[in-house]
């Protein structure tokens, strides 16, 4: 889904069981962190020749998933309600997947805002 | 109590994929966001249904899915799920005798890479609703 304010507002308003399988409603603080992260990615990818759209989805545990791809790789970032952030990179030609999870508290919203400014400079 | 019957390797498992690009990325393809478990609710696996018992239309009815709003049904072969190192367990419930779960086994659904691979295995089994 395209990055619009409407999208983020809708994400914030999702209720419990939005998927019919008992998914959690996204937490406001998680949506805000994901929004800043998405802005950062958008600023960085704007310099790419042909940036693919950033896909944004709620996750079943109340987090937000950001997905995008380039010519060689698929990338995913899971912003989790416990404050942790998971990264996944999948090589399109080999199928090899690498992941990393960053612990809660080591990623701050203001820090991401600063990185956005740097990326856009 | 009788043990739940073994699910054959050649059976197809179905899952409701809510409408919209939140869950159906362009392509369309199915996102890994569909397969995260909620430990706070004691979830032990990804809910699916056995196609030979509960068909796509019945599944959407049970879960309140609406094709007019983009709901679709995706399927996966049991042998492909088991080949990943996951297990498939029959867990009939009141409103769905075909209900089953894909559960962690040799690999864990807590692992982001595992969920990504599972998402790639699932394929839509119905046509998108075109207004």
Tab-separated table of C-alpha atoms in Angstrom:
chain	number	residue	atom	x	y	z
A	1	UNK	CA	0.000	0.000	0.000
A	2	UNK	CA	1.319	3.438	-0.848
A	3	UNK	CA	2.713	5.568	1.946
A	4	UNK	CA	-0.032	7.986	2.799
A	5	UNK	CA	-1.188	9.593	6.008
A	6	UNK	CA	-4.475	7.775	5.489
A	7	UNK	CA	-2.677	4.460	5.577
A	8	UNK	CA	-0.961	5.233	8.868
A	9	UNK	CA	-4.210	6.468	10.374
A	10	UNK	CA	-5.962	3.288	9.262
A	11	UNK	CA	-3.197	1.159	10.740
A	12	UNK	CA	-3.622	2.926	14.070
A	13	UNK	CA	-7.353	2.262	14.038
A	14	UNK	CA	-7.229	-1.487	13.389
A	15	UNK	CA	-9.083	-3.491	16.026
A	16	UNK	CA	-8.308	-6.847	17.539
A	17	UNK	CA	-8.958	-9.786	15.199
A	18	UNK	CA	-8.620	-7.707	12.031
A	19	UNK	CA	-7.563	-10.817	10.115
A	20	UNK	CA	-10.255	-13.200	11.358
A	21	UNK	CA	-7.558	-15.272	13.063
A	22	UNK	CA	-7.251	-13.259	16.284
A	23	UNK	CA	-4.530	-10.789	15.284
A	24	UNK	CA	-3.566	-8.026	17.727
A	25	UNK	CA	-4.357	-4.381	17.076
A	26	UNK	CA	-1.170	-2.418	16.312
A	27	UNK	CA	0.179	-0.349	19.204
A	28	UNK	CA	0.310	3.414	18.579
A	29	UNK	CA	3.971	3.671	19.590
A	30	UNK	CA	4.848	0.838	17.202
A	31	UNK	CA	2.991	2.495	14.326
A	32	UNK	CA	4.817	5.775	15.029
A	33	UNK	CA	8.199	4.061	15.051
A	34	UNK	CA	7.339	2.200	11.827
A	35	UNK	CA	6.245	5.490	10.240
A	36	UNK	CA	9.620	7.073	11.000
A	37	UNK	CA	11.413	4.001	9.726
A	38	UNK	CA	9.371	4.082	6.506
A	39	UNK	CA	10.208	7.773	6.032
A	40	UNK	CA	13.872	6.935	6.456
A	41	UNK	CA	13.694	4.129	3.893
A	42	UNK	CA	11.785	6.389	1.511
A	43	UNK	CA	14.451	9.097	1.753
A	44	UNK	CA	17.218	6.581	1.133
A	45	UNK	CA	15.469	4.832	-1.752
A	46	UNK	CA	14.562	8.100	-3.476
A	47	UNK	CA	18.137	8.226	-4.727
A	48	UNK	CA	17.726	4.887	-6.472
A	49	UNK	CA	17.139	4.953	-10.246
A	50	UNK	CA	13.961	2.850	-10.100
A	51	UNK	CA	12.782	2.497	-6.506
A	52	UNK	CA	10.064	-0.138	-5.977
A	53	UNK	CA	7.161	0.898	-3.759
A	54	UNK	CA	7.470	0.296	-0.043
A	55	UNK	CA	4.835	-2.169	1.159
A	56	UNK	CA	3.414	-1.657	4.638
A	57	UNK	CA	1.392	-4.274	6.530
A	58	UNK	CA	0.227	-4.782	10.096
A	59	UNK	CA	1.623	-7.953	11.654
A	60	UNK	CA	-0.440	-10.413	13.642
A	61	UNK	CA	1.302	-9.565	16.942
A	62	UNK	CA	0.530	-5.834	16.782
A	63	UNK	CA	3.580	-4.705	14.853
A	64	UNK	CA	4.240	-3.365	11.378
A	65	UNK	CA	6.025	-5.028	8.452
A	66	UNK	CA	7.886	-2.944	5.855
A	67	UNK	CA	8.842	-4.665	2.583
A	68	UNK	CA	10.635	-3.544	-0.540
A	69	UNK	CA	12.883	-5.009	-3.181
A	70	UNK	CA	15.604	-4.059	-5.602
A	71	UNK	CA	16.890	-5.899	-8.646
A	72	UNK	CA	18.760	-8.497	-6.599
A	73	UNK	CA	17.192	-8.667	-3.140
A	74	UNK	CA	13.921	-8.670	-1.206
A	75	UNK	CA	14.027	-6.855	2.122
A	76	UNK	CA	11.713	-6.966	5.147
A	77	UNK	CA	11.755	-5.024	8.406
A	78	UNK	CA	9.464	-6.095	11.240
A	79	UNK	CA	8.788	-3.390	13.826
A	80	UNK	CA	7.561	-5.347	16.830
A	81	UNK	CA	5.394	-4.136	19.713
A	82	UNK	CA	8.098	-5.057	22.222
A	83	UNK	CA	10.386	-2.506	20.536
A	84	UNK	CA	12.551	-5.056	18.777
A	85	UNK	CA	13.232	-4.751	15.061
A	86	UNK	CA	13.799	-7.718	12.759
A	87	UNK	CA	15.586	-7.451	9.417
A	88	UNK	CA	15.385	-10.020	6.590
A	89	UNK	CA	17.223	-9.972	3.275
A	90	UNK	CA	16.458	-12.592	0.622
A	91	UNK	CA	18.607	-13.083	-2.457
A	92	UNK	CA	16.262	-13.438	-5.435
A	93	UNK	CA	18.571	-15.620	-7.506
A	94	UNK	CA	19.902	-17.977	-4.814
A	95	UNK	CA	17.004	-17.898	-2.336
A	96	UNK	CA	19.496	-17.390	0.487
A	97	UNK	CA	17.979	-15.555	3.450
A	98	UNK	CA	19.822	-13.656	6.165
A	99	UNK	CA	18.159	-12.205	9.256
A	100	UNK	CA	19.065	-10.052	12.228
A	101	UNK	CA	16.976	-8.991	15.209
A	102	UNK	CA	17.779	-5.831	17.154
A	103	UNK	CA	16.805	-5.805	20.800
A	104	UNK	CA	14.216	-3.453	22.318
A	105	UNK	CA	15.461	-0.062	23.338
A	106	UNK	CA	18.396	0.087	20.973
A	107	UNK	CA	16.356	1.875	18.292
A	108	UNK	CA	14.962	5.322	19.061
A	109	UNK	CA	12.415	7.319	17.078
A	110	UNK	CA	14.478	10.519	17.261
A	111	UNK	CA	17.499	8.609	16.039
A	112	UNK	CA	15.581	7.518	12.938
A	113	UNK	CA	14.450	11.097	12.319
A	114	UNK	CA	18.079	12.207	12.368
A	115	UNK	CA	19.027	9.469	9.910
A	116	UNK	CA	16.228	10.623	7.584
A	117	UNK	CA	17.713	14.104	7.505
A	118	UNK	CA	21.130	12.702	6.719
A	119	UNK	CA	19.793	10.449	3.962
A	120	UNK	CA	17.855	13.301	2.379
A	121	UNK	CA	20.793	15.710	2.489
B	1	UNK	CA	-9.805	-40.019	23.343
B	2	UNK	CA	-8.848	-41.066	19.825
B	3	UNK	CA	-5.708	-39.546	18.412
B	4	UNK	CA	-6.245	-37.018	15.641
B	5	UNK	CA	-5.956	-38.689	12.244
B	6	UNK	CA	-2.716	-38.310	10.355
B	7	UNK	CA	-2.902	-35.755	7.549
B	8	UNK	CA	-1.713	-37.159	4.251
B	9	UNK	CA	1.237	-35.603	2.446
B	10	UNK	CA	-0.817	-34.912	-0.669
B	11	UNK	CA	-3.536	-32.935	1.142
B	12	UNK	CA	-3.924	-29.208	0.533
B	13	UNK	CA	-4.184	-26.753	3.415
B	14	UNK	CA	-6.091	-23.488	2.992
B	15	UNK	CA	-5.779	-20.116	4.720
B	16	UNK	CA	-7.791	-16.945	4.431
B	17	UNK	CA	-5.742	-13.986	3.195
B	18	UNK	CA	-7.542	-10.719	4.033
B	19	UNK	CA	-8.076	-8.273	1.203
B	20	UNK	CA	-5.820	-5.367	0.330
B	21	UNK	CA	-2.129	-4.961	-0.253
B	22	UNK	CA	-1.526	-5.122	3.473
B	23	UNK	CA	-1.623	-8.885	3.195
B	24	UNK	CA	-1.486	-9.397	-0.560
B	25	UNK	CA	1.564	-7.580	-1.901
B	26	UNK	CA	1.646	-6.645	-5.588
B	27	UNK	CA	2.029	-9.611	-7.882
B	28	UNK	CA	-0.013	-10.505	-5.957
B	29	UNK	CA	1.982	-12.476	-3.468
B	30	UNK	CA	1.373	-13.420	0.137
B	31	UNK	CA	3.327	-11.583	2.812
B	32	UNK	CA	5.097	-13.160	5.762
B	33	UNK	CA	2.916	-10.940	7.987
B	34	UNK	CA	0.198	-13.576	7.668
B	35	UNK	CA	2.154	-16.212	9.577
B	36	UNK	CA	3.329	-14.576	12.804
B	37	UNK	CA	2.083	-16.241	15.991
B	38	UNK	CA	0.744	-14.516	19.108
B	39	UNK	CA	2.400	-16.145	22.116
B	40	UNK	CA	0.386	-13.873	24.435
B	41	UNK	CA	-2.736	-15.738	23.272
B	42	UNK	CA	-1.094	-19.117	23.588
B	43	UNK	CA	-1.132	-19.655	19.827
B	44	UNK	CA	0.713	-22.846	18.976
B	45	UNK	CA	0.579	-22.696	15.190
B	46	UNK	CA	-0.713	-21.083	12.029
B	47	UNK	CA	-4.413	-21.834	11.608
B	48	UNK	CA	-5.329	-23.524	8.334
B	49	UNK	CA	-8.082	-25.786	7.124
B	50	UNK	CA	-7.931	-29.047	5.205
B	51	UNK	CA	-9.299	-28.464	1.711
B	52	UNK	CA	-10.773	-31.933	1.442
B	53	UNK	CA	-13.016	-31.189	4.447
B	54	UNK	CA	-13.569	-27.420	4.259
B	55	UNK	CA	-13.503	-25.691	0.880
B	56	UNK	CA	-12.542	-22.084	0.149
B	57	UNK	CA	-16.108	-20.738	0.191
B	58	UNK	CA	-16.906	-22.395	3.515
B	59	UNK	CA	-13.624	-21.099	4.965
B	60	UNK	CA	-14.459	-17.514	4.038
B	61	UNK	CA	-17.912	-17.935	5.549
B	62	UNK	CA	-16.481	-19.205	8.831
B	63	UNK	CA	-13.928	-16.404	9.117
B	64	UNK	CA	-16.079	-13.571	7.841
B	65	UNK	CA	-13.950	-13.121	4.747
B	66	UNK	CA	-15.494	-11.092	1.946
B	67	UNK	CA	-14.384	-11.523	-1.661
B	68	UNK	CA	-15.956	-8.159	-2.482
B	69	UNK	CA	-13.428	-6.614	-0.075
B	70	UNK	CA	-10.554	-8.537	-1.621
B	71	UNK	CA	-10.462	-11.600	0.611
B	72	UNK	CA	-8.818	-14.566	-1.038
B	73	UNK	CA	-7.827	-18.089	-0.123
B	74	UNK	CA	-4.319	-19.476	-0.426
B	75	UNK	CA	-3.253	-23.086	-0.326
B	76	UNK	CA	-0.168	-25.165	0.284
B	77	UNK	CA	0.620	-28.869	-0.053
B	78	UNK	CA	1.244	-30.665	3.255
B	79	UNK	CA	4.395	-32.379	1.977
B	80	UNK	CA	5.940	-28.993	1.131
B	81	UNK	CA	5.258	-27.696	4.660
B	82	UNK	CA	6.761	-30.831	6.222
B	83	UNK	CA	9.789	-30.580	3.924
B	84	UNK	CA	10.511	-27.187	5.493
B	85	UNK	CA	10.776	-28.824	8.921
B	86	UNK	CA	7.336	-27.767	10.154
B	87	UNK	CA	4.588	-30.139	11.278
B	88	UNK	CA	0.899	-30.223	10.407
B	89	UNK	CA	-1.538	-31.201	13.136
B	90	UNK	CA	-5.291	-31.804	12.808
B	91	UNK	CA	-7.165	-29.695	15.387
B	92	UNK	CA	-10.888	-29.777	14.569
B	93	UNK	CA	-12.957	-26.999	16.168
B	94	UNK	CA	-16.719	-26.587	16.546
B	95	UNK	CA	-17.304	-24.571	13.398
B	96	UNK	CA	-14.577	-26.154	11.275
B	97	UNK	CA	-13.979	-29.890	11.409
B	98	UNK	CA	-11.153	-29.413	8.915
B	99	UNK	CA	-9.225	-27.007	11.129
B	100	UNK	CA	-5.527	-27.792	11.479
B	101	UNK	CA	-2.348	-26.010	12.514
B	102	UNK	CA	1.082	-25.619	10.977
B	103	UNK	CA	3.388	-25.816	13.981
B	104	UNK	CA	7.068	-25.363	14.691
B	105	UNK	CA	9.099	-28.573	14.698
B	106	UNK	CA	12.660	-28.756	13.357
B	107	UNK	CA	12.350	-25.062	12.470
B	108	UNK	CA	10.483	-22.358	14.381
B	109	UNK	CA	7.689	-20.081	13.232
B	110	UNK	CA	9.273	-17.481	15.509
B	111	UNK	CA	12.047	-17.311	12.933
B	112	UNK	CA	11.478	-14.553	10.393
B	113	UNK	CA	13.174	-16.580	7.626
B	114	UNK	CA	10.866	-19.534	8.284
B	115	UNK	CA	7.775	-17.342	7.915
B	116	UNK	CA	9.157	-15.846	4.709
B	117	UNK	CA	9.706	-19.310	3.218
B	118	UNK	CA	6.220	-20.389	4.295
B	119	UNK	CA	4.715	-17.295	2.664
B	120	UNK	CA	6.447	-18.203	-0.584
B	121	UNK	CA	5.025	-21.740	-0.466
B	122	UNK	CA	1.408	-20.574	-0.251
B	123	UNK	CA	-0.301	-19.878	-3.569
B	124	UNK	CA	-3.712	-18.378	-4.192
B	125	UNK	CA	-6.244	-21.049	-5.063
B	126	UNK	CA	-9.034	-18.709	-6.165
B	127	UNK	CA	-9.348	-15.902	-8.658
B	128	UNK	CA	-9.286	-12.287	-7.467
B	129	UNK	CA	-12.669	-10.593	-7.276
B	130	UNK	CA	-12.883	-8.028	-10.077
B	131	UNK	CA	-15.728	-5.562	-9.576
